[in-house]
Short mmCIF file of C-alpha atoms and ligand atoms in Angstrom, two decimals:
data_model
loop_
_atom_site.label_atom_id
_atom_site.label_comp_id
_atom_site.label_asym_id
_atom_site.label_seq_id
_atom_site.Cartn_x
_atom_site.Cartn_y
_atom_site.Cartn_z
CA UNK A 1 -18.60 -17.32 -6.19
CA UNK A 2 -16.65 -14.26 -7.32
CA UNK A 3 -17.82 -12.48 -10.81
CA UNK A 4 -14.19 -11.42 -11.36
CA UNK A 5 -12.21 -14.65 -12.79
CA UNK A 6 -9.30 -14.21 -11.56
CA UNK A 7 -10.37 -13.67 -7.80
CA UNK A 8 -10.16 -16.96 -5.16
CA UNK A 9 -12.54 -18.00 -2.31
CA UNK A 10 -9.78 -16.06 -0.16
CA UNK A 11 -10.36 -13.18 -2.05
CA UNK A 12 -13.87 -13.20 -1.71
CA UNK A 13 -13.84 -13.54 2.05
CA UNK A 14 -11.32 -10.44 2.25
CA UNK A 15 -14.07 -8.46 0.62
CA UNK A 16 -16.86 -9.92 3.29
CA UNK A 17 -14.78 -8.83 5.88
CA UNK A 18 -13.53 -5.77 4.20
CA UNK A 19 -17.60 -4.42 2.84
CA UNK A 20 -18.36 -5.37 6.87
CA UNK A 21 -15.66 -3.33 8.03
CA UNK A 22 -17.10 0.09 6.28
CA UNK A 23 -20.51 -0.37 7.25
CA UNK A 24 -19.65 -0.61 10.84
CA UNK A 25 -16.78 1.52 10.96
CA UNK A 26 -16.07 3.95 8.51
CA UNK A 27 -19.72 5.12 7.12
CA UNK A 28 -21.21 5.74 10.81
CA UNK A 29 -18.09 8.08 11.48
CA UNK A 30 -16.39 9.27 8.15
CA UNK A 31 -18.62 12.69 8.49
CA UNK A 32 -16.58 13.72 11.42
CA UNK A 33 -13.06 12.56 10.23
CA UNK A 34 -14.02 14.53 6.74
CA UNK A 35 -14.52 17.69 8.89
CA UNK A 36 -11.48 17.27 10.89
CA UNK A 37 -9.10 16.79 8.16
CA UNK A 38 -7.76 13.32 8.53
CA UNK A 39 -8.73 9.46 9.47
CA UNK A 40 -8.37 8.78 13.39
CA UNK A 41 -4.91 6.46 14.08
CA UNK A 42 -7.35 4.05 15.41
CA UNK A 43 -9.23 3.00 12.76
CA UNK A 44 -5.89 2.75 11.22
CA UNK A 45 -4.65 0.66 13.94
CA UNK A 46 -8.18 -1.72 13.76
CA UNK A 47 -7.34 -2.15 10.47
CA UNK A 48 -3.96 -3.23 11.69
CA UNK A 49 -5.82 -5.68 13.78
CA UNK A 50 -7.77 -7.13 11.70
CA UNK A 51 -4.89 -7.93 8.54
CA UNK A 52 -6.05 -5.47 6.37
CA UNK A 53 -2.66 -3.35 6.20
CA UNK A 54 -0.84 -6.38 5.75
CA UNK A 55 -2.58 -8.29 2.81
CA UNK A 56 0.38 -7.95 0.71
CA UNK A 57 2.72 -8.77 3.08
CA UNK A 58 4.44 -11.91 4.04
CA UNK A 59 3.10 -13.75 7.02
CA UNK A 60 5.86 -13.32 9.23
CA UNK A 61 4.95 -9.67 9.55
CA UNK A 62 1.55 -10.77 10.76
CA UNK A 63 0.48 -10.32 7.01
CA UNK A 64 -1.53 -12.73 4.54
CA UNK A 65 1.14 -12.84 1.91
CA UNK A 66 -1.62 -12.06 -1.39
CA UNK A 67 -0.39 -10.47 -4.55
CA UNK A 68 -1.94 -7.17 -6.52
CA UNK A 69 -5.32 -9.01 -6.95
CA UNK A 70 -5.55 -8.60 -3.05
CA UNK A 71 -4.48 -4.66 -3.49
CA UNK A 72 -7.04 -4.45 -6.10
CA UNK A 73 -9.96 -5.70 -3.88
CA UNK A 74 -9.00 -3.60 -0.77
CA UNK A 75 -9.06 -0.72 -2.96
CA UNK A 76 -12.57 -1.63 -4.66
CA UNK A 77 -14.25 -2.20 -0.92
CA UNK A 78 -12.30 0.77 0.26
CA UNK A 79 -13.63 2.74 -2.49
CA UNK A 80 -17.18 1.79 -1.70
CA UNK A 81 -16.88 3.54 1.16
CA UNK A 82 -17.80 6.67 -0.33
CA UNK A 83 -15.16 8.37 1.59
CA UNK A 84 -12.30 8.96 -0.82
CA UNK A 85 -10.36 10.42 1.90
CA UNK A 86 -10.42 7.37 3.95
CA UNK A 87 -9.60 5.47 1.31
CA UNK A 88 -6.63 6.86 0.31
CA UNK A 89 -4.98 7.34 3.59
CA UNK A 90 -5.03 3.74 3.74
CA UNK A 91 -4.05 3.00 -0.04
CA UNK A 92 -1.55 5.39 0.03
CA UNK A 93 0.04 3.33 3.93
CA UNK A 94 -0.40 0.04 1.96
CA UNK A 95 -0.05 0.00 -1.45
CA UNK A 96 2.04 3.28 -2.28
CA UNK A 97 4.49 4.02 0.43
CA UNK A 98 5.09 0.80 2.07
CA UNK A 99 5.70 -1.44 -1.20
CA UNK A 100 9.20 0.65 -1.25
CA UNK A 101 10.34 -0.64 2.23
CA UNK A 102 8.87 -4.25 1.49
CA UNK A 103 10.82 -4.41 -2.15
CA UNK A 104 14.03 -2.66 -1.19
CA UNK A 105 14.13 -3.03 2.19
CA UNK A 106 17.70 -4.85 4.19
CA UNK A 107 16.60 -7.81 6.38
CA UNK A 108 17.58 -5.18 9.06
CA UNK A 109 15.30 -2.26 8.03
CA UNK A 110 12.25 -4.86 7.37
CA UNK A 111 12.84 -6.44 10.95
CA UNK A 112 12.85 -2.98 12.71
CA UNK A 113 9.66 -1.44 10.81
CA UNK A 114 7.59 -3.90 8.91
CA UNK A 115 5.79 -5.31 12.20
CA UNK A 116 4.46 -1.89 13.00
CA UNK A 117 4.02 -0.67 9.39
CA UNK A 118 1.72 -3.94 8.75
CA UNK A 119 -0.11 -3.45 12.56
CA UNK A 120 -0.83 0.37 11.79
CA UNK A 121 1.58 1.08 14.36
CA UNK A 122 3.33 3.57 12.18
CA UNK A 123 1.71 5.09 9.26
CA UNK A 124 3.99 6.08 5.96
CA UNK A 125 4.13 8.43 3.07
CA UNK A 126 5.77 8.57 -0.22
CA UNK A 127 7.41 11.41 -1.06
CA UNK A 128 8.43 12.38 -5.00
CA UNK A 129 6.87 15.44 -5.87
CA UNK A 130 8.02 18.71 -5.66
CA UNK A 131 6.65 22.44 -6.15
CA UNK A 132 8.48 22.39 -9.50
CA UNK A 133 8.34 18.26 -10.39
CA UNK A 134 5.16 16.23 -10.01
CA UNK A 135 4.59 14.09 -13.66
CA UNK A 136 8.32 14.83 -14.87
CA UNK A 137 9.45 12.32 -11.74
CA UNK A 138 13.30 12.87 -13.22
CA UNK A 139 13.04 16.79 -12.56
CA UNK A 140 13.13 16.73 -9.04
CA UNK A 141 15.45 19.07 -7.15
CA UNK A 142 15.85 17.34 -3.57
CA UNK A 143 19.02 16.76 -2.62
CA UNK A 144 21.13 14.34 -0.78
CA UNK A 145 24.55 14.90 0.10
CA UNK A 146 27.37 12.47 1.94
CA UNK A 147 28.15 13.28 5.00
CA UNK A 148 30.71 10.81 6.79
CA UNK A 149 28.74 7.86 6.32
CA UNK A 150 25.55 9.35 6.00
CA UNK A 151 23.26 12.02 4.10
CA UNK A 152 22.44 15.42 4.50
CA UNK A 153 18.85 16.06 2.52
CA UNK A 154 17.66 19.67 1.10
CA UNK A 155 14.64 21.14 -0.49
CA UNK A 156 11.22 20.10 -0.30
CA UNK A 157 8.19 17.83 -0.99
CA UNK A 158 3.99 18.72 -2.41
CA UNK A 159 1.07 17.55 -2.07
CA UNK A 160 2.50 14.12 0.30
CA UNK A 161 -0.76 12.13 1.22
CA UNK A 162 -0.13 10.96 5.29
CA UNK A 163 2.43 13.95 5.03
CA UNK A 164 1.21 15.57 8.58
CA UNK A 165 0.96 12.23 10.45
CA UNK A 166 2.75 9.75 9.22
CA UNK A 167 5.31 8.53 11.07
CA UNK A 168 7.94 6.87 8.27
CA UNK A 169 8.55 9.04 4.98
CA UNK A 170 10.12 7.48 1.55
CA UNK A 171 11.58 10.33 -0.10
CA UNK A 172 13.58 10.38 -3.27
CA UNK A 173 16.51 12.84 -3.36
CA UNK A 174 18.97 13.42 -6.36
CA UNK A 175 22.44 11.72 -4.93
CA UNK A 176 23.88 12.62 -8.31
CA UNK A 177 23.22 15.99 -9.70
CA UNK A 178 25.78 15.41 -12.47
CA UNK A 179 23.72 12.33 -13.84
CA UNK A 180 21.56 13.09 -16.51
CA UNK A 181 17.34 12.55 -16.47
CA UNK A 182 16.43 9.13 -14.61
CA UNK A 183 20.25 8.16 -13.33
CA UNK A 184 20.98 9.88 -9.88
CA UNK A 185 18.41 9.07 -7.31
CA UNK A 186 18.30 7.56 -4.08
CA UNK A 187 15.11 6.81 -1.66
CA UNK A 188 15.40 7.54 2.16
CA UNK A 189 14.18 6.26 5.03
CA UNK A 190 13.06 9.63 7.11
CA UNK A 191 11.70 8.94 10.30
CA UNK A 192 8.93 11.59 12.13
CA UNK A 193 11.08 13.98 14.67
CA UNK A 194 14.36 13.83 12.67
CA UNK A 195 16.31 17.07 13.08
CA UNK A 196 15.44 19.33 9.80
CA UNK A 197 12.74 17.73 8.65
CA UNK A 198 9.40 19.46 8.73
CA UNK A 199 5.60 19.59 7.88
CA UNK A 200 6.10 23.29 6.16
CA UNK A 201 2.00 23.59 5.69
CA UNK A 202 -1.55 21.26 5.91
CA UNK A 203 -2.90 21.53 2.45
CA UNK A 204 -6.57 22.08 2.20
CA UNK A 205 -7.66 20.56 -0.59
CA UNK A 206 -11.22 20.23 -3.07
CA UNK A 207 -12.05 16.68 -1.63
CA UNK A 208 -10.60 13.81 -0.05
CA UNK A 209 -11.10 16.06 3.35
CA UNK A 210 -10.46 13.21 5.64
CA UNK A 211 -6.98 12.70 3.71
CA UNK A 212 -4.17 14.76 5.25
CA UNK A 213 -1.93 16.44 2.52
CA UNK A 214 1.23 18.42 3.27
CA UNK A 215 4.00 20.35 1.78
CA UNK A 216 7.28 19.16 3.43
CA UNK A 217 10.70 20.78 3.82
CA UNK A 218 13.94 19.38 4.65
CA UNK A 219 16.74 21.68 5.61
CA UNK A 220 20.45 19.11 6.24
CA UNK A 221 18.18 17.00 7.79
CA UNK A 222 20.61 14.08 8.70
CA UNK A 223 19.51 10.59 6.80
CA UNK A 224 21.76 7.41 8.88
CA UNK A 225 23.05 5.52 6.04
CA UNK A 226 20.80 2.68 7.71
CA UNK A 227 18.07 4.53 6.16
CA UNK A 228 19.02 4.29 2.75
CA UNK A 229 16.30 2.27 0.93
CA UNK A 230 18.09 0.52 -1.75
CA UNK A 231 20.50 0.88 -4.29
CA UNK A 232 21.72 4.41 -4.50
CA UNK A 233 21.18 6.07 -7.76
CA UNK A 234 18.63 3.33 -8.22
CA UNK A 235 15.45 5.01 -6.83
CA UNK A 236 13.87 6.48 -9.93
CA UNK A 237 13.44 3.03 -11.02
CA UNK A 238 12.16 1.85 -7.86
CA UNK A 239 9.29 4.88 -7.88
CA UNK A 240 8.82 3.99 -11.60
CA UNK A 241 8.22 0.17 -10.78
CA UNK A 242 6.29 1.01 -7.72
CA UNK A 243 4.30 3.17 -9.81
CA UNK A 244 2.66 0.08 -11.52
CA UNK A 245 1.32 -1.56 -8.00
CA UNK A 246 -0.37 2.09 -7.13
CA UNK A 247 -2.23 2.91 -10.66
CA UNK A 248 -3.94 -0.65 -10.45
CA UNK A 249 -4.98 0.13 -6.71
CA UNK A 250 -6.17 3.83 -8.00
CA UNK A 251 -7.81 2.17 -11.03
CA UNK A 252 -9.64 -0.54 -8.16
CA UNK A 253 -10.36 2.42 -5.91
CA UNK A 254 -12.55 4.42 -8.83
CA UNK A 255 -13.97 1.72 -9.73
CA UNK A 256 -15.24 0.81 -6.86
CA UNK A 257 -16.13 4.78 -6.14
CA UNK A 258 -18.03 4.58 -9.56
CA UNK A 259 -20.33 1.75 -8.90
CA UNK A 260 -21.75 2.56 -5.24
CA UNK A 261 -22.29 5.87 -7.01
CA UNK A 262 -24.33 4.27 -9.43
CA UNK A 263 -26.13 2.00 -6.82
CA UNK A 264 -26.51 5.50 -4.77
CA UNK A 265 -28.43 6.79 -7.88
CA UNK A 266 -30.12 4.26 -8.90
CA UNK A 267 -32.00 4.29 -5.48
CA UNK A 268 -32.69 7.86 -5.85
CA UNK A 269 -33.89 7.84 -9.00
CA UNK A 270 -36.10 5.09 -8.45
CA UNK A 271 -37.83 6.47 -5.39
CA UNK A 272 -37.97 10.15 -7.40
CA UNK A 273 -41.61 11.56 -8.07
CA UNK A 274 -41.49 13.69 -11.55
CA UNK A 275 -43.88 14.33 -14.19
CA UNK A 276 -46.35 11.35 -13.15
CA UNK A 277 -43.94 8.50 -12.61
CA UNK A 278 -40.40 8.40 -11.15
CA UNK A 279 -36.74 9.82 -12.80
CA UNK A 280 -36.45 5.66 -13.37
CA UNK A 281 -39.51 5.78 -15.78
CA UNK A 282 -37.47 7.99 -18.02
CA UNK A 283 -35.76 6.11 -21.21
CA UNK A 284 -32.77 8.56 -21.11
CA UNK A 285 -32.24 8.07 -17.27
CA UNK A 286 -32.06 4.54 -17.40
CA UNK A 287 -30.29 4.22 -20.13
CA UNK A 288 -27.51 6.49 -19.36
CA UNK A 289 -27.34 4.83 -15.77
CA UNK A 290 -26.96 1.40 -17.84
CA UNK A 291 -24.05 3.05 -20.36
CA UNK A 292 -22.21 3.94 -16.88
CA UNK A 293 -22.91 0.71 -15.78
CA UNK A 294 -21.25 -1.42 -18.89
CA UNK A 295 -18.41 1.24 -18.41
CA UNK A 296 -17.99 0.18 -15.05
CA UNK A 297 -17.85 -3.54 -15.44
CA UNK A 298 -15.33 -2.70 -18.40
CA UNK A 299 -12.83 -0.63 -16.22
CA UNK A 300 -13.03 -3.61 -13.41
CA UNK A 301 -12.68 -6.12 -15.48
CA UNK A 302 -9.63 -4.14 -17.17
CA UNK A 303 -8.25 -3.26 -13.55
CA UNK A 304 -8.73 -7.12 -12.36
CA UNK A 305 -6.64 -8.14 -15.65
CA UNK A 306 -3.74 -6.30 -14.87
CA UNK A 307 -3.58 -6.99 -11.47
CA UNK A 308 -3.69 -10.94 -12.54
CA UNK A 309 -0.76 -10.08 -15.35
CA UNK A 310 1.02 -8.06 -12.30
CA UNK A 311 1.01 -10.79 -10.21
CA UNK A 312 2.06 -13.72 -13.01
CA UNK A 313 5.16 -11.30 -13.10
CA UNK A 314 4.13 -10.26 -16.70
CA UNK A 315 5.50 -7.01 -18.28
CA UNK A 316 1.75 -4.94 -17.93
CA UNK A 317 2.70 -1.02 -18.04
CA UNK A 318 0.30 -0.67 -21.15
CA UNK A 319 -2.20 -2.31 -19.35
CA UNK A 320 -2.02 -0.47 -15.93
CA UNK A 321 -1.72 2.56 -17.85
CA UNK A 322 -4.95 1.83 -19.75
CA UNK A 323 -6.40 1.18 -16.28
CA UNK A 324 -5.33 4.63 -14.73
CA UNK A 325 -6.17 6.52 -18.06
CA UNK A 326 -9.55 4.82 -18.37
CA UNK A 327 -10.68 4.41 -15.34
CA UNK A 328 -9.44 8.25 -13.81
CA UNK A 329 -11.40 9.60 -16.55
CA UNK A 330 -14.55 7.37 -16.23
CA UNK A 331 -14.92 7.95 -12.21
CA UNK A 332 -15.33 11.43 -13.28
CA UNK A 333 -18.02 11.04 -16.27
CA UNK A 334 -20.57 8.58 -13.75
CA UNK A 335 -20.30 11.23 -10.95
CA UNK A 336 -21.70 14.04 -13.65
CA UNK A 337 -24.25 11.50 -14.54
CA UNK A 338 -25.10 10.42 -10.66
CA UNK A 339 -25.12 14.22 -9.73
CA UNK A 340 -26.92 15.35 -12.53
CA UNK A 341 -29.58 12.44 -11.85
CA UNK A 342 -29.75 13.58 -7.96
CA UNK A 343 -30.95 17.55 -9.36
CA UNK A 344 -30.33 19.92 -6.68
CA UNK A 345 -29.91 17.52 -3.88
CA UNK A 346 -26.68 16.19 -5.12
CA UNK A 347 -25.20 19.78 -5.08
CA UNK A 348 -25.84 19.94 -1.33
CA UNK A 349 -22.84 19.26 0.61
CA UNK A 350 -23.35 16.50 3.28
CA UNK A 351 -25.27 14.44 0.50
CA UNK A 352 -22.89 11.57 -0.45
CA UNK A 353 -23.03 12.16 -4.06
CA UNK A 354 -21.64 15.90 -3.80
CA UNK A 355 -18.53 14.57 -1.79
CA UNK A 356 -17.83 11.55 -4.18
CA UNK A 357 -17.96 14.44 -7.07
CA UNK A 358 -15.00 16.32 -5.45
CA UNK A 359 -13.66 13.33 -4.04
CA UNK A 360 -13.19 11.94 -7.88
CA UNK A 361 -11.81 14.93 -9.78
CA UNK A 362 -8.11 14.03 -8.47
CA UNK A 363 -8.18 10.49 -9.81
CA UNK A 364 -7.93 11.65 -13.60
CA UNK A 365 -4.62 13.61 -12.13
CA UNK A 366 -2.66 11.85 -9.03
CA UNK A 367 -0.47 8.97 -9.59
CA UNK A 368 0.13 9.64 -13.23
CA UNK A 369 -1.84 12.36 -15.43
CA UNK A 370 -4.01 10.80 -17.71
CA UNK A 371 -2.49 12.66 -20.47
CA UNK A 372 0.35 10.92 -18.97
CA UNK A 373 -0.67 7.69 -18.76
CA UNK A 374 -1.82 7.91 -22.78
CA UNK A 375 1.64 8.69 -23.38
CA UNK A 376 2.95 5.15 -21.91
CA UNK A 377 -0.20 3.13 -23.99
CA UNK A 378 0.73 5.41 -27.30
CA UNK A 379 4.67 4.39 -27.16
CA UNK A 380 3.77 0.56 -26.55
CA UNK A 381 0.76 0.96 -28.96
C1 FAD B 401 -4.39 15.22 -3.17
C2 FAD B 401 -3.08 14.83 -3.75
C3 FAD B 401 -2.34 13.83 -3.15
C4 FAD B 401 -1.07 13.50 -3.66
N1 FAD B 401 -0.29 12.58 -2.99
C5 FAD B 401 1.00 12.42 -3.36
C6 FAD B 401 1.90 11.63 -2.56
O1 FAD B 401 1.50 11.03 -1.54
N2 FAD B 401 3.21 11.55 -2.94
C7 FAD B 401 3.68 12.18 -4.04
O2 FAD B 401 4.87 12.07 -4.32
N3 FAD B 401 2.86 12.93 -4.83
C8 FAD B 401 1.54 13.06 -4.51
N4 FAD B 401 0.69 13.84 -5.28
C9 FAD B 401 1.21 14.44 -6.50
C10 FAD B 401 0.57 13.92 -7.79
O3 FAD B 401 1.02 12.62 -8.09
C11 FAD B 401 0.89 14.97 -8.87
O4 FAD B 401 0.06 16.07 -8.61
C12 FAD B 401 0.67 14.44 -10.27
O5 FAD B 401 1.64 13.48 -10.59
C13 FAD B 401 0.74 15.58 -11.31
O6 FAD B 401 1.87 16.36 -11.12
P1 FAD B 401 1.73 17.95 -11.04
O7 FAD B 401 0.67 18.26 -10.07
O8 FAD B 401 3.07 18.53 -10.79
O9 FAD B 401 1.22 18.38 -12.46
P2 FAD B 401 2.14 18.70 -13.76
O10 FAD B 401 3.17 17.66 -13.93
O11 FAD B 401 2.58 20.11 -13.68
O12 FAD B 401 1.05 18.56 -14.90
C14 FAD B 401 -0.11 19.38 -14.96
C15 FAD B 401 -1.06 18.81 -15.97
O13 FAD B 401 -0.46 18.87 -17.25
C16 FAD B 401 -0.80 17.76 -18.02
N5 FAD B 401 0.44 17.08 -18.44
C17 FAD B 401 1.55 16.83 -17.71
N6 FAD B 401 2.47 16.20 -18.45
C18 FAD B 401 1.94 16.06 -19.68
C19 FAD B 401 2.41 15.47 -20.89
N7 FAD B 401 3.61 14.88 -20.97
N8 FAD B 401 1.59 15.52 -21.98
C20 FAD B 401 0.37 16.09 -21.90
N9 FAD B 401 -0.13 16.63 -20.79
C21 FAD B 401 0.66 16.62 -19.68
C22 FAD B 401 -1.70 16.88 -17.16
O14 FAD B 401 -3.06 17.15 -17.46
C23 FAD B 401 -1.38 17.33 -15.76
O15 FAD B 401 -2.48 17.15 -14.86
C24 FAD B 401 -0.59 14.15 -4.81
C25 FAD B 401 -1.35 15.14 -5.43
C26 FAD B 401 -2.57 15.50 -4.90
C27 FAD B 401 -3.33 16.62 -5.54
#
């Protein structure tokens, strides 16, 4: 039986198969895809096989039709892996990008990519911020003109997780420059190869090594007006409302990151020889390990609440703010506490503690700031 309330039998069995899935075949290899930069398309595509890009997706996509609860345990079990990068390749495909083609989608568009998108087929990307616009979403400077009955986009994306492989890219472009703050943007449907659209650089980055990042540039790159996803002018609300889905599946993600840290270190500690008994025997060890713990529980039990008020269809943007602010910033405070309890072995890189550290430090930033984030709890406060 599930500790989380809200989670079913179906649930449960997800994470079996899910928790199965990393041991055999993510942990054995994830050293490798960290040092080349990116997770292999065919994990991707076995994860295609085997439902898991498709849990929130309805069953006549060859999906199992689950609501954010589902996200939310994908992302836990993903983030278990220890490999950040991994995880968010994935997160980013399933819970980030494609939720704007499954919401906003035509019958037509769904029909000719959500098979593939759901089988790992073709991999996608969500594409908002810019050079000069990442938390101020209503700043950005892409444009989208009309030309005959389609667009013409310029300027150019940052920091676009799947941006070097994916194969489908959601970008929002301003379609009205005149329209002031929110009012004025449109999200496109921009397929791989299309003339004037480009990877413009890889990004190295801290962690998350097995994650490809890229800056992207679009120079009247032609956009089919069957590619418009959605209402145009409409798309600032769509990233806004999309925005909720992600910051419950980052919030899942650290969580889950947090507590195999904590497992991690509680192994080491245990088995630790210093001054006559082991790091364990020490009252300030164990104690901070069980403050992190507590913590822990908290932020899952915070980021399986929302997810249950998401999917009753309940207004919850305090709540999955609380989750992102909360839990970005506690991912960070366990993996000082795990590293500091590993000594100098956890500053070693290849130890899985020194990547998690690195991998974390993005979570208090990406997807919403957590200065950010306070901002949305303070004005519903
Ligand atoms: C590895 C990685 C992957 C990413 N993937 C994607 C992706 O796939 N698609 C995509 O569109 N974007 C992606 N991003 C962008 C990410 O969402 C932004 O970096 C984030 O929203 C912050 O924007 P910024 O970097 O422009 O920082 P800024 O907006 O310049 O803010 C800088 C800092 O200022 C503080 N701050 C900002 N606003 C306020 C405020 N109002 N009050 C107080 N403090 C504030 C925060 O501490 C913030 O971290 C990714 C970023 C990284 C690093």
């Amino acid at each position: 039986m599930s500790d989380i309330p809200f989670l079913s039998h179906e649930h449960e069995m997800l994470r079996d198969q899910l928790r199965r899935f990393v041991a055999d075949e993510v942990q054995p290899y994830a050293d490798a895809w960290e040092a080349d930069g990116q997770t292999p398309r065919e994990t991707l595509h076995r994860m295609g096989e085997l439902g898991f890009l498709g849990v929130r997706y309805p069953e006549q996509f060859g999906g199992a039709d689950m609501n954010a609860l589902g996200s939310a345990v994908l992302a836990e079990e993903l983030g278990r892996s220890t490999f950040g990068g991994f995880a968010i390749t994935v997160l980013v495909h399933t819970d980030m990008a494609s939720p704007h083609l499954a919401r906003y989608a035509t019958p037509d568009q769904l029909a000719r990519f959500m098979p593939s998108v759901v089988s790992g087929e073709k991999i996608t990307a969500v594409a908002v911020t810019e050079p000069d616009a990442g938390s101020d979403v209503a700043s950005i400077r892409t444009r989208a003109e009309k030309r005959g009955n389609g667009w013409v986009l310029n300027g150019s994306k940052m920091f676009i997780t799947n941006g070097v492989h994916a194969d489908l890219y959601f970008v929002a472009a301003k379609t009205d420059p005149d329209a002031k703050g929110s009012r004025g943007v449109t999200i496109f449907i921009v397929e791989k190869g299309s003339d004037g659209f480009a990877v413009a650089q890889k990004l190295d980055k801290m962690g998350w090594h097995s994650s490809d990042t890229a800056e992207l540039v679009f120079e009247d790159c032609f956009v089919p007006p069957e590619n418009v996803l959605g209402e145009v002018n409409q798309g600032f609300y769509a990233v806004m409302s999309n925005f909720q889905n992600e910051r419950i599946v980052l919030g899942a993600q650290a969580m889950g990151e947090a507590a195999k840290a904590i497992e991690i270190t509680l192994d080491y500690v245990r088995e630790r020889k210093a001054f006559g008994g082991t790091l364990w025997d020490k009252q300030a060890i164990r104690q901070r390990l069980a403050q992190r713990a507590a913590e822990v529980e908290a932020g899952r039990a915070l980021v399986y609440q929302a997810a249950w008020l998401d999917a009753q269809g309940r207004d919850c943007v305090k709540e999955v703010s609380m989750v992102k602010a909360y839990c970005g910033e506690l991912v960070n405070r366990v993996m000082y506490d795990c590293q500091q309890f590993h000594g100098g072995a956890g500053y070693m890189v290849g130890t899985a503690i020194e990547r998690m550290v690195r991998d974390a430090r993005i979570q208090a930033v990406g997807g919403g700031a957590t200065e950010v984030m306070l901002e949305e709890v303070a004005k519903r406060l």
